[in-house]
Short mmCIF file of C-alpha atoms and ligand atoms in Angstrom, two decimals:
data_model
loop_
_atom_site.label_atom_id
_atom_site.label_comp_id
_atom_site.label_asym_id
_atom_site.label_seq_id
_atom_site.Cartn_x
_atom_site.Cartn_y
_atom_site.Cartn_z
CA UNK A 239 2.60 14.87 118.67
CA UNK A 240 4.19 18.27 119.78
CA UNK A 241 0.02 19.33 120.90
CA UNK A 242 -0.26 16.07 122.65
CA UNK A 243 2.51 16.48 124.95
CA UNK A 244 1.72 20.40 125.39
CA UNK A 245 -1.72 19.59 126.29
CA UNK A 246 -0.55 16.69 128.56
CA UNK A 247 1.93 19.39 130.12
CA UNK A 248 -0.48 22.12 130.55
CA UNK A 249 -2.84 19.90 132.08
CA UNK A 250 -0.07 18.68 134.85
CA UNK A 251 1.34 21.82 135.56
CA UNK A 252 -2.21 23.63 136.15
CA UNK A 253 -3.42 19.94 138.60
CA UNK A 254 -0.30 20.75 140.43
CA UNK A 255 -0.97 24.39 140.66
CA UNK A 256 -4.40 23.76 142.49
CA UNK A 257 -3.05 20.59 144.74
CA UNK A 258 -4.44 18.28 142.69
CA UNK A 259 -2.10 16.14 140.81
CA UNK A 260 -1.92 12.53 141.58
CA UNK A 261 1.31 10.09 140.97
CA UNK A 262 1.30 6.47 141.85
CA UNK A 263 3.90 5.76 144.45
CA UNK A 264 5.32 2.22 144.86
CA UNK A 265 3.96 0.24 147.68
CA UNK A 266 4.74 -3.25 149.17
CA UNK A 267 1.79 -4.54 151.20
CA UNK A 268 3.76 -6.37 153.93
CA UNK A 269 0.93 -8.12 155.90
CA UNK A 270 -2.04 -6.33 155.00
CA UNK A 271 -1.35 -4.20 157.59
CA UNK A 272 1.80 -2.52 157.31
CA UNK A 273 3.36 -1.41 154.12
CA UNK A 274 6.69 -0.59 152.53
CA UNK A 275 7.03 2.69 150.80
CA UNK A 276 10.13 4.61 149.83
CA UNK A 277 12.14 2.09 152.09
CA UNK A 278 10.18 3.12 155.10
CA UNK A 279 7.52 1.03 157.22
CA UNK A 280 4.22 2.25 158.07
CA UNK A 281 1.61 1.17 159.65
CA UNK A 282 -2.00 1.68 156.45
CA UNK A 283 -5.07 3.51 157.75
CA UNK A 284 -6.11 3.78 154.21
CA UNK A 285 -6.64 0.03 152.73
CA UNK A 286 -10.40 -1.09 151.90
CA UNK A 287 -9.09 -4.85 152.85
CA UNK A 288 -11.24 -4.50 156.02
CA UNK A 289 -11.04 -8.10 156.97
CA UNK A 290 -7.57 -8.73 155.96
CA UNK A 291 -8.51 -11.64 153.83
CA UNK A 292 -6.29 -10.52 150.67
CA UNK A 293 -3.13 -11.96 152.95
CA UNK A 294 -5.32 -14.96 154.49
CA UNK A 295 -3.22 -17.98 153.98
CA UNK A 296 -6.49 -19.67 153.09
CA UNK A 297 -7.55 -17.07 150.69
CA UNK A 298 -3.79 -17.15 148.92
CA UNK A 299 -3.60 -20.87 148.89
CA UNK A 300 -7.53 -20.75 146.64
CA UNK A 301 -5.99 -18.50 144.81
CA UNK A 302 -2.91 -20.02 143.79
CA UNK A 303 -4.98 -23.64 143.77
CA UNK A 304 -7.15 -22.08 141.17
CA UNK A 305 -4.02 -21.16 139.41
CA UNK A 306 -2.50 -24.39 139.29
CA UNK A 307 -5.86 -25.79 137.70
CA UNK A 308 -7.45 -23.45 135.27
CA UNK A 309 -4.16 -21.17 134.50
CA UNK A 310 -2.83 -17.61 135.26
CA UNK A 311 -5.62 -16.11 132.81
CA UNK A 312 -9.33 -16.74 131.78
CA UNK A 313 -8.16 -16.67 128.08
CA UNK A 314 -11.11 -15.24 126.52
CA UNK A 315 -15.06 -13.54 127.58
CA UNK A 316 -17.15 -15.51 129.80
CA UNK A 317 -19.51 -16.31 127.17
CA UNK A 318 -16.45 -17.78 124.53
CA UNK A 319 -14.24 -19.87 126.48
CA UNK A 320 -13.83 -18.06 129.84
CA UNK A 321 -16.14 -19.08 132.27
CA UNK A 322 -14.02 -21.22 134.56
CA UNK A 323 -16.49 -23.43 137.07
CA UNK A 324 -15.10 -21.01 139.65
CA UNK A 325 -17.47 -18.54 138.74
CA UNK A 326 -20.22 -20.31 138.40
CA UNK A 327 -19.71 -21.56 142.46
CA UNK A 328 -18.99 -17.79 143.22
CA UNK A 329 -22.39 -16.83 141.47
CA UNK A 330 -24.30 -19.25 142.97
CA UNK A 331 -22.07 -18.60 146.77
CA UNK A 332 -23.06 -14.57 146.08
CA UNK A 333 -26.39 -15.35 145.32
CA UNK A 334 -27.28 -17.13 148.75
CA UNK A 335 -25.63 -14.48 150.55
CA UNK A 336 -27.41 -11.90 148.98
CA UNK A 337 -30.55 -13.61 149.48
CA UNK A 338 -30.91 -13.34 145.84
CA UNK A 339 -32.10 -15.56 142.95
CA UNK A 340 -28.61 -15.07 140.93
CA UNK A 341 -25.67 -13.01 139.93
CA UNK A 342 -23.41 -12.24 137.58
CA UNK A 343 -19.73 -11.90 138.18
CA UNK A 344 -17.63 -9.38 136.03
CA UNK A 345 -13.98 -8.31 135.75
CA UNK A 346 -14.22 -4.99 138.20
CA UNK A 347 -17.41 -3.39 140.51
CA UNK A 348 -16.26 -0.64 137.92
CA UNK A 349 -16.51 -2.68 134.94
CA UNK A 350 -20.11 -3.72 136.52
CA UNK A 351 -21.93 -0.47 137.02
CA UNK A 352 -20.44 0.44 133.70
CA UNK A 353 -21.99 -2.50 132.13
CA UNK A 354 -25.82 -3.22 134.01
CA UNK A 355 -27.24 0.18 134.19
CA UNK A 356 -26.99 1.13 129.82
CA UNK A 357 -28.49 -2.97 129.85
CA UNK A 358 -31.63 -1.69 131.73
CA UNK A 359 -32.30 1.73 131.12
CA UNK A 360 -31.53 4.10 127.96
CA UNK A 361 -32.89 7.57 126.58
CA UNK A 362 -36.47 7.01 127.42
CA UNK A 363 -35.91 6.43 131.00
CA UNK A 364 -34.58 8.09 134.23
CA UNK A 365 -32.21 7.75 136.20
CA UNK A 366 -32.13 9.17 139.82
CA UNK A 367 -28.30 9.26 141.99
CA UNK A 368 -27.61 10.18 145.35
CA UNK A 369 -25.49 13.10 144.83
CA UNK A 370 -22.58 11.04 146.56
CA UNK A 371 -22.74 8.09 144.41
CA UNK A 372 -19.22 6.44 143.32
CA UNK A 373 -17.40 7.58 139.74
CA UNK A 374 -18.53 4.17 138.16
CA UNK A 375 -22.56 4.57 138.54
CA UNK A 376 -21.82 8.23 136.48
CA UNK A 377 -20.01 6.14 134.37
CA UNK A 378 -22.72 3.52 133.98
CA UNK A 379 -25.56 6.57 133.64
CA UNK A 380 -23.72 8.40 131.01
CA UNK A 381 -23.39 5.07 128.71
CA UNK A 382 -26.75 4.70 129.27
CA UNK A 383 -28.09 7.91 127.96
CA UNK A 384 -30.52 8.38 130.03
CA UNK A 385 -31.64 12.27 131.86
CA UNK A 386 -29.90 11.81 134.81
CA UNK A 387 -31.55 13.75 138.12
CA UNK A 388 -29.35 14.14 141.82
CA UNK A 389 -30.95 13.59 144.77
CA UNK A 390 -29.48 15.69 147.91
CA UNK A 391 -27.55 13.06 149.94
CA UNK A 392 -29.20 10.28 151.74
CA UNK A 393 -32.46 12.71 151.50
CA UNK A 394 -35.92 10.84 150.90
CA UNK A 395 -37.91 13.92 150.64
CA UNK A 396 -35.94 15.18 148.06
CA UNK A 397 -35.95 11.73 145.98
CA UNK A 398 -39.77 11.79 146.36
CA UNK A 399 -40.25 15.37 145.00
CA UNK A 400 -38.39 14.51 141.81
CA UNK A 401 -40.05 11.13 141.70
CA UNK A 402 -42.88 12.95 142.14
CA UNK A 403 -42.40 15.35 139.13
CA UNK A 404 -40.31 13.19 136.37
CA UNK A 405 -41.38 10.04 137.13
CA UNK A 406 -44.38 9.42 134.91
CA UNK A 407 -42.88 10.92 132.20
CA UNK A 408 -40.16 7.84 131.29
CA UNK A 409 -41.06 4.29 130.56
CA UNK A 410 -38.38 3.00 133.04
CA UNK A 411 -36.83 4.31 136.24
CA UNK A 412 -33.43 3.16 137.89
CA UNK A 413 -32.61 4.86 141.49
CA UNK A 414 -29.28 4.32 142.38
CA UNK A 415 -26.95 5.01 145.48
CA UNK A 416 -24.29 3.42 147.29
CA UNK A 417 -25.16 1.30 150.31
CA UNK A 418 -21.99 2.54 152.90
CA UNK A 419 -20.67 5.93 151.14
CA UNK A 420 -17.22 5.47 149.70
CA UNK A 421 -15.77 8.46 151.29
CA UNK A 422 -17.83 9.46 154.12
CA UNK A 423 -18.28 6.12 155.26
CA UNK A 424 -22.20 6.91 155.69
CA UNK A 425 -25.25 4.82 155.28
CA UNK A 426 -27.98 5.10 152.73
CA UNK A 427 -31.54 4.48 154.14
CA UNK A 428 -31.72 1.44 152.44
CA UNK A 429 -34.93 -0.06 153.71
CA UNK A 430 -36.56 3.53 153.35
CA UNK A 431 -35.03 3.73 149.57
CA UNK A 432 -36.72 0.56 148.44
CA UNK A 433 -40.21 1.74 149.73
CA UNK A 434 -40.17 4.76 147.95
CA UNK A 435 -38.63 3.10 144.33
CA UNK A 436 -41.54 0.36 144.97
CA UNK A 437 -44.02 2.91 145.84
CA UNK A 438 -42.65 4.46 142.14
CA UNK A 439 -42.38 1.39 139.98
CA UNK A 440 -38.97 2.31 140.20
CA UNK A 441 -35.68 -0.30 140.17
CA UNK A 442 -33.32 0.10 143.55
CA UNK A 443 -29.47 -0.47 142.34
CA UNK A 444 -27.12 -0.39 145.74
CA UNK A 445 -23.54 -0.14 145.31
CA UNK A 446 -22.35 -2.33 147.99
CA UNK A 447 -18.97 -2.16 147.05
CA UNK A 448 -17.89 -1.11 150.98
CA UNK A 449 -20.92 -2.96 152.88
CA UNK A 450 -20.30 -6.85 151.70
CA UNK A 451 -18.29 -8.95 154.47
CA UNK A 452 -18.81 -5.67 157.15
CA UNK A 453 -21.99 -4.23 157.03
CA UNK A 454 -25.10 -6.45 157.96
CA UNK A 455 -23.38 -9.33 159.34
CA UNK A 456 -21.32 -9.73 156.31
CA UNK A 457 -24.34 -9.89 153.90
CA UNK A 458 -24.10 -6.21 153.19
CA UNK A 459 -26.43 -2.60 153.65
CA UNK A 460 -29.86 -4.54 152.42
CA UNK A 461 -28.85 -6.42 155.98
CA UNK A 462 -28.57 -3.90 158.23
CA UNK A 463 -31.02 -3.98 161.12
CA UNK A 464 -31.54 -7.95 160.57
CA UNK A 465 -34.60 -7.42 158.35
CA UNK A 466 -33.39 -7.99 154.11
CA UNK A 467 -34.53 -4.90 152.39
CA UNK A 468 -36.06 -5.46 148.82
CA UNK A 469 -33.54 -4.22 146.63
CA UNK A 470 -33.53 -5.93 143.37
CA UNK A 471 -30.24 -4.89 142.23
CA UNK A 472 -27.60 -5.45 144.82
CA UNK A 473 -24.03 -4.60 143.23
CA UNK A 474 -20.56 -5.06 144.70
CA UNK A 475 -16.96 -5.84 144.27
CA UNK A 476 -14.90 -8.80 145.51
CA UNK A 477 -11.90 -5.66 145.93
CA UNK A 478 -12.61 -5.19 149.43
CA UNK A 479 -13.74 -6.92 152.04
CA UNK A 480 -13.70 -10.16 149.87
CA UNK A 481 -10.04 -9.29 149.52
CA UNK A 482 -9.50 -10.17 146.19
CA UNK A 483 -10.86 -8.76 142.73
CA UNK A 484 -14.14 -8.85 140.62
CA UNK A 485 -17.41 -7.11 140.58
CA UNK A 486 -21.41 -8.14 140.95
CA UNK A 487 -24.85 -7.95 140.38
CA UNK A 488 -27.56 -9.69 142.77
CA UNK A 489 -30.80 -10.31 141.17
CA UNK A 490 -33.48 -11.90 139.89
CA UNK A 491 -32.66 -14.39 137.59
CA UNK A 492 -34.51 -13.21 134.52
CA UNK A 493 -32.70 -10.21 135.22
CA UNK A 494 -29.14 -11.80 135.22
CA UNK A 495 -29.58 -14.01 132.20
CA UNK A 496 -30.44 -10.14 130.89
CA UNK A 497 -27.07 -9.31 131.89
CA UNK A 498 -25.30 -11.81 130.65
CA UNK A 499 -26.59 -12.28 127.24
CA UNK A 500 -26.35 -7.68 126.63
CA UNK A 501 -23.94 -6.22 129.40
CA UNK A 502 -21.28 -5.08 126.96
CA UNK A 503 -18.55 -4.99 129.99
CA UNK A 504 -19.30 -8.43 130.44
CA UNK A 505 -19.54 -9.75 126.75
CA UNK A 506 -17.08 -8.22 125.55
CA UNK A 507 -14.04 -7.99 128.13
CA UNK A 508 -12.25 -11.18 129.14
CA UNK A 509 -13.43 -13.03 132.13
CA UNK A 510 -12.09 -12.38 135.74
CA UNK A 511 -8.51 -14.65 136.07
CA UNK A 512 -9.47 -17.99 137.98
CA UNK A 513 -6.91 -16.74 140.56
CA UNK A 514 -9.42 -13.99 141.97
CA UNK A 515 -12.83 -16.16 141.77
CA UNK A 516 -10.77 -19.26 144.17
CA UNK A 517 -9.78 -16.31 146.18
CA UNK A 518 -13.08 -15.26 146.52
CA UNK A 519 -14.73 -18.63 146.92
CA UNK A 520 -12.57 -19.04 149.79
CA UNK A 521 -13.47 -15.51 151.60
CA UNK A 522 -16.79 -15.87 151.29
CA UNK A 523 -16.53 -19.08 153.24
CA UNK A 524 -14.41 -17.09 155.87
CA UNK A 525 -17.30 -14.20 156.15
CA UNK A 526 -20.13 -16.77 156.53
CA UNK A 527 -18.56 -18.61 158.82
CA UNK A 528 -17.13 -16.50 161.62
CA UNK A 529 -19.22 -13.74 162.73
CA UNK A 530 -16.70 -11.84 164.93
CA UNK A 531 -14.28 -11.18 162.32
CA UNK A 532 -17.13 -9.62 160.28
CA UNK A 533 -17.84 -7.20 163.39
CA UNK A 534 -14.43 -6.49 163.86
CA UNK A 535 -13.38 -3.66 161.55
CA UNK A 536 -16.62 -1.49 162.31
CA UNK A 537 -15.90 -1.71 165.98
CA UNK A 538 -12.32 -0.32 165.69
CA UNK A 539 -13.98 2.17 163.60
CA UNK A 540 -15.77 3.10 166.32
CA UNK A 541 -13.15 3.34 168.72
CA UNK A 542 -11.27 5.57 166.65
CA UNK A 543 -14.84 7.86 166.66
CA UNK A 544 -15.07 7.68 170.26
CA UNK A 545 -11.26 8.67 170.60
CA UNK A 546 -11.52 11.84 168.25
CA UNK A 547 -14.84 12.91 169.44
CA UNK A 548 -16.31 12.30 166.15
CA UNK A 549 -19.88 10.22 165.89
CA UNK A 550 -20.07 6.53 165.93
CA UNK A 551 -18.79 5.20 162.88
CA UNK A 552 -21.61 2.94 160.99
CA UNK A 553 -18.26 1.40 158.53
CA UNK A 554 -14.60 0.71 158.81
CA UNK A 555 -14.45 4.13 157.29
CA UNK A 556 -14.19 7.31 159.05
CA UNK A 557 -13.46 10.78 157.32
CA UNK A 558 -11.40 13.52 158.94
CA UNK A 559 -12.45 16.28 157.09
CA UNK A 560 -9.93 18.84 156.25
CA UNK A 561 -11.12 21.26 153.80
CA UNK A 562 -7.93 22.99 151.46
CA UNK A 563 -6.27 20.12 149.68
CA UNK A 564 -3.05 21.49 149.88
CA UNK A 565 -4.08 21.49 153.84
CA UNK A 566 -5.12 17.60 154.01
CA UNK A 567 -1.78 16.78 151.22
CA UNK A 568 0.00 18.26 154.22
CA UNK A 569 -2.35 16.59 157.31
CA UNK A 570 -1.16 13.31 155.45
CA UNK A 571 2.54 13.80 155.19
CA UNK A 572 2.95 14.67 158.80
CA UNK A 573 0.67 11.59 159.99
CA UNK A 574 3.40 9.41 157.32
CA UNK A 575 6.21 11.32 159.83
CA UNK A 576 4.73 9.49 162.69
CA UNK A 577 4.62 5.97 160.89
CA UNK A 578 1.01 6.23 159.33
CA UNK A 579 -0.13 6.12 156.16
CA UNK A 580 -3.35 8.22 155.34
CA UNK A 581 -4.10 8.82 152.02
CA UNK A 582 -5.31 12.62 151.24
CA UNK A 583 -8.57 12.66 149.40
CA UNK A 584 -9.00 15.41 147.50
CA UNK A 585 -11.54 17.01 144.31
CA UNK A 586 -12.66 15.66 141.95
CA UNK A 587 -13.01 12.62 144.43
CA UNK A 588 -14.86 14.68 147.03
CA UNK A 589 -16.41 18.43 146.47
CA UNK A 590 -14.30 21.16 146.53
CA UNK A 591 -13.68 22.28 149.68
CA UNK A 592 -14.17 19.00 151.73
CA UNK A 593 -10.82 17.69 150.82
CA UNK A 594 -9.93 14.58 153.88
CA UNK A 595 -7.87 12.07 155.21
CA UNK A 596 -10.31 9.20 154.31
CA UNK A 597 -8.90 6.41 157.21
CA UNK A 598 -10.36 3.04 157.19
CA UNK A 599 -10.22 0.57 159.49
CA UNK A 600 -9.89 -3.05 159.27
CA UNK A 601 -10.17 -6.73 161.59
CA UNK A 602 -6.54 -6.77 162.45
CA UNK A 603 -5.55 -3.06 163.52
CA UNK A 604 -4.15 -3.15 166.92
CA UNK A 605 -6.00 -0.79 169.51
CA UNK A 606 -2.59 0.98 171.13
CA UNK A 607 -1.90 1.86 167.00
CA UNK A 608 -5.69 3.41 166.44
CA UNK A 609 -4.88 5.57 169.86
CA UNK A 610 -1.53 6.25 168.81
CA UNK A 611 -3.43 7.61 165.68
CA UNK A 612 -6.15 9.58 166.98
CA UNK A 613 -3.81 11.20 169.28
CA UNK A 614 -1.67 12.20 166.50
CA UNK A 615 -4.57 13.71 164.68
CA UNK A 616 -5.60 15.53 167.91
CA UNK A 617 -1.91 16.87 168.03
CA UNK A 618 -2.48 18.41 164.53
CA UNK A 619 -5.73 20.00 165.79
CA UNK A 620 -8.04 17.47 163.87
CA UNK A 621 -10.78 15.63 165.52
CA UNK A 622 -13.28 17.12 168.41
C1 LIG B 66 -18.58 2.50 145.96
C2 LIG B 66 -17.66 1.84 144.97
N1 LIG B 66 -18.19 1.22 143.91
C3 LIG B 66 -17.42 0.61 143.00
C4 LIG B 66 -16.05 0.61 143.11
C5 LIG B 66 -15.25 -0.05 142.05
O1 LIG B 66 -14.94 -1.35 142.39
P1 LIG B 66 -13.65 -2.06 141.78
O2 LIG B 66 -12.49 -1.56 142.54
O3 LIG B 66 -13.91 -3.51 141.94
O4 LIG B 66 -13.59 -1.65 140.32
C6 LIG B 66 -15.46 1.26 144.20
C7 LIG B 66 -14.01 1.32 144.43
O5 LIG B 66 -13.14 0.80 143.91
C8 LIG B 66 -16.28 1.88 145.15
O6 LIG B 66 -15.74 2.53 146.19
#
């Protein structure tokens, strides 16, 4: 054991050498809003709960209906004897939102992009990633096996040159990027993206994890400009905007019977707890049916742009690049001085070099706290 904890120790002490070590730090999520942390009260810039629907009453009484019906767990896979009728609804709820034939619900967005992309292509194929795609599509291309080529960010002409040159040589092709950009907050050309993998006999996969319930009048990125882009694998997670927990695949159906019968994060992990597919049943009805709240956290996004100098946000999330880590750890300890909380983002998260304070934006923030922000970025120098 005496290695072990050497290695572990060696490991720590060089992360915190460089700026990089993370610890988890208790926090009490007081109203979605504001939070509790080492007894104080500030006021989170840094929660992906854009439309505040994890403390919805109406979201927490689905939850804790679902509870009282089907119990606190799902007691086994979906395909034994875990597939409460909840997620059945929420597949078929997802599916008309998505404007797609089915879905599939798993345990995580993680466990999801871990689990579709080694069901659909394996050594004999490709696989092509926006350079800036989340951890969990890696994760997803390395269990499948498959050569795995990056595309320069968000650039077509790039994507068509190595189309252009790999393409024909594998049986199958899977292109996949996120639909809003985790950390940048950035869209993908989404409509431009499925021309090109059409054009290519090649499969679209958007990780919509930060798009569904704010991008595209709720429906997420495939949305955006009110025309559905033909993206036959739309992925997501209920984490977010949904406000509760889960991951999913859009698709055709053929393709989600696929996915349910071979997705090895979905056969073999235990099905998500009824608690978090009521809770989602119940957002979902909250997104469809109120239009404004859906707008809301991209607009005070783009307040906070106009306020900084910074371009118009297209999501609830803006980055404030910093650079150092050591730098933004420091940006986000005096911002916690003046009652914020701004989580510092730093490698392997984002490139070396581009370390940020990733702040997010969401339905309820009050406008006199996002000035009250941006001016005390602007007193640290950050911003335009
Ligand atoms: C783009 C993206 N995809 C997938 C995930 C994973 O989703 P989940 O939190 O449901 O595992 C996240 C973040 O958590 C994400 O930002």
């Amino acid at each position: 054991m005496k290695s072990l904890d050497e290695f572990a120790t060696g490991k720590l002490r060089s992360l915190a050498a460089r700026s990089l070590l993370r610890t988890l730090q208790p926090t009490e999520r007081l109203d979605g809003l504001w939070i509790l942390r080492g007894g104080r009260r500030l006021l989170s810039f840094c929660c992906n709960d854009y439309l505040n629907l994890s403390q919805h009453p109406a979201v927490k009484a689905a939850a804790q209906a679902a509870v009282e019906r089907y119990g606190a767990g799902a007691g086994a896979s979906r395909l034994v004897t875990g597939n409460t009728p909840l997620l059945d609804e929420l597949e078929r709820r997802l599916a008309v939102l998505k404007g797609a034939e089915a879905a599939c619900v798993f345990g995580s967005g993680y466990l999801a992009n871990a689990g579709i992309i080694p069901t659909l292509v394996g050594e004999n194929d490709l696989i092509l990633v926006d350079e800036l795609v989340h951890s969990c599509v890696w994760t997803g291309a390395k269990l499948a096996g498959a050569p795995v080529a990056v595309f320069r960010h968000n650039d077509l002409g790039h994507l068509a040159e190595l189309l252009q040159a790999r393409r024909r040589k594998h049986e199958r092709c899977l292109i996949a990027t996120d639909g809003v950009f985790s950390m940048d907050g950035d869209l993908a050309p989404v409509h431009d993206l499925a021309a090109l993998a059409a054009d290519h006999d090649a499969w679209l996969l958007t990780d919509d994890a930060h798009g569904i319930g704010v991008v595209g009048g709720g429906r997420g990125s495939s949305f955006i400009g009110g025309r559905k882009a033909d993206v036959p694998l739309q992925m997501g997670t209920l984490s977010k905007a949904v406000g509760s927990y889960g991951g999913y695949l859009c698709a055709a159906a053929p393709v989600i019977d696929l996915i349910k019968s071979r997705s090895r994060t979905l056969v073999y992990s235990t099905g998500l707890p009824p608690a978090s597919a009521g809770a989602a049943l119940a957002a979902l009805d909250l997104i469809e049916g109120d239009a404004a709240l859906v707008a809301r956290p991209v607009l005070k996004a783009r307040l906070f742009t106009g306020l900084m100098g910074l371009p118009p946000a297209d999501s609830p999330i803006v980055p404030v690049i910093i650079g150092d880590a050591a730098a933004a750890l420091d940006a986000a300890k005096r911002l916690e001085a003046d009652g914020f909380l701004v989580t510092a983002i730093r490698p392997p998260t984002v490139a070396p070099g581009t370390s940020r304070l990733r702040v997010t934006f969401t339905a309820n923030h009050p406008e006199a706290e996002i000035e009250r922000l941006a001016k005390a970025l602007r007193a640290q120098g950050l911003g335009r």
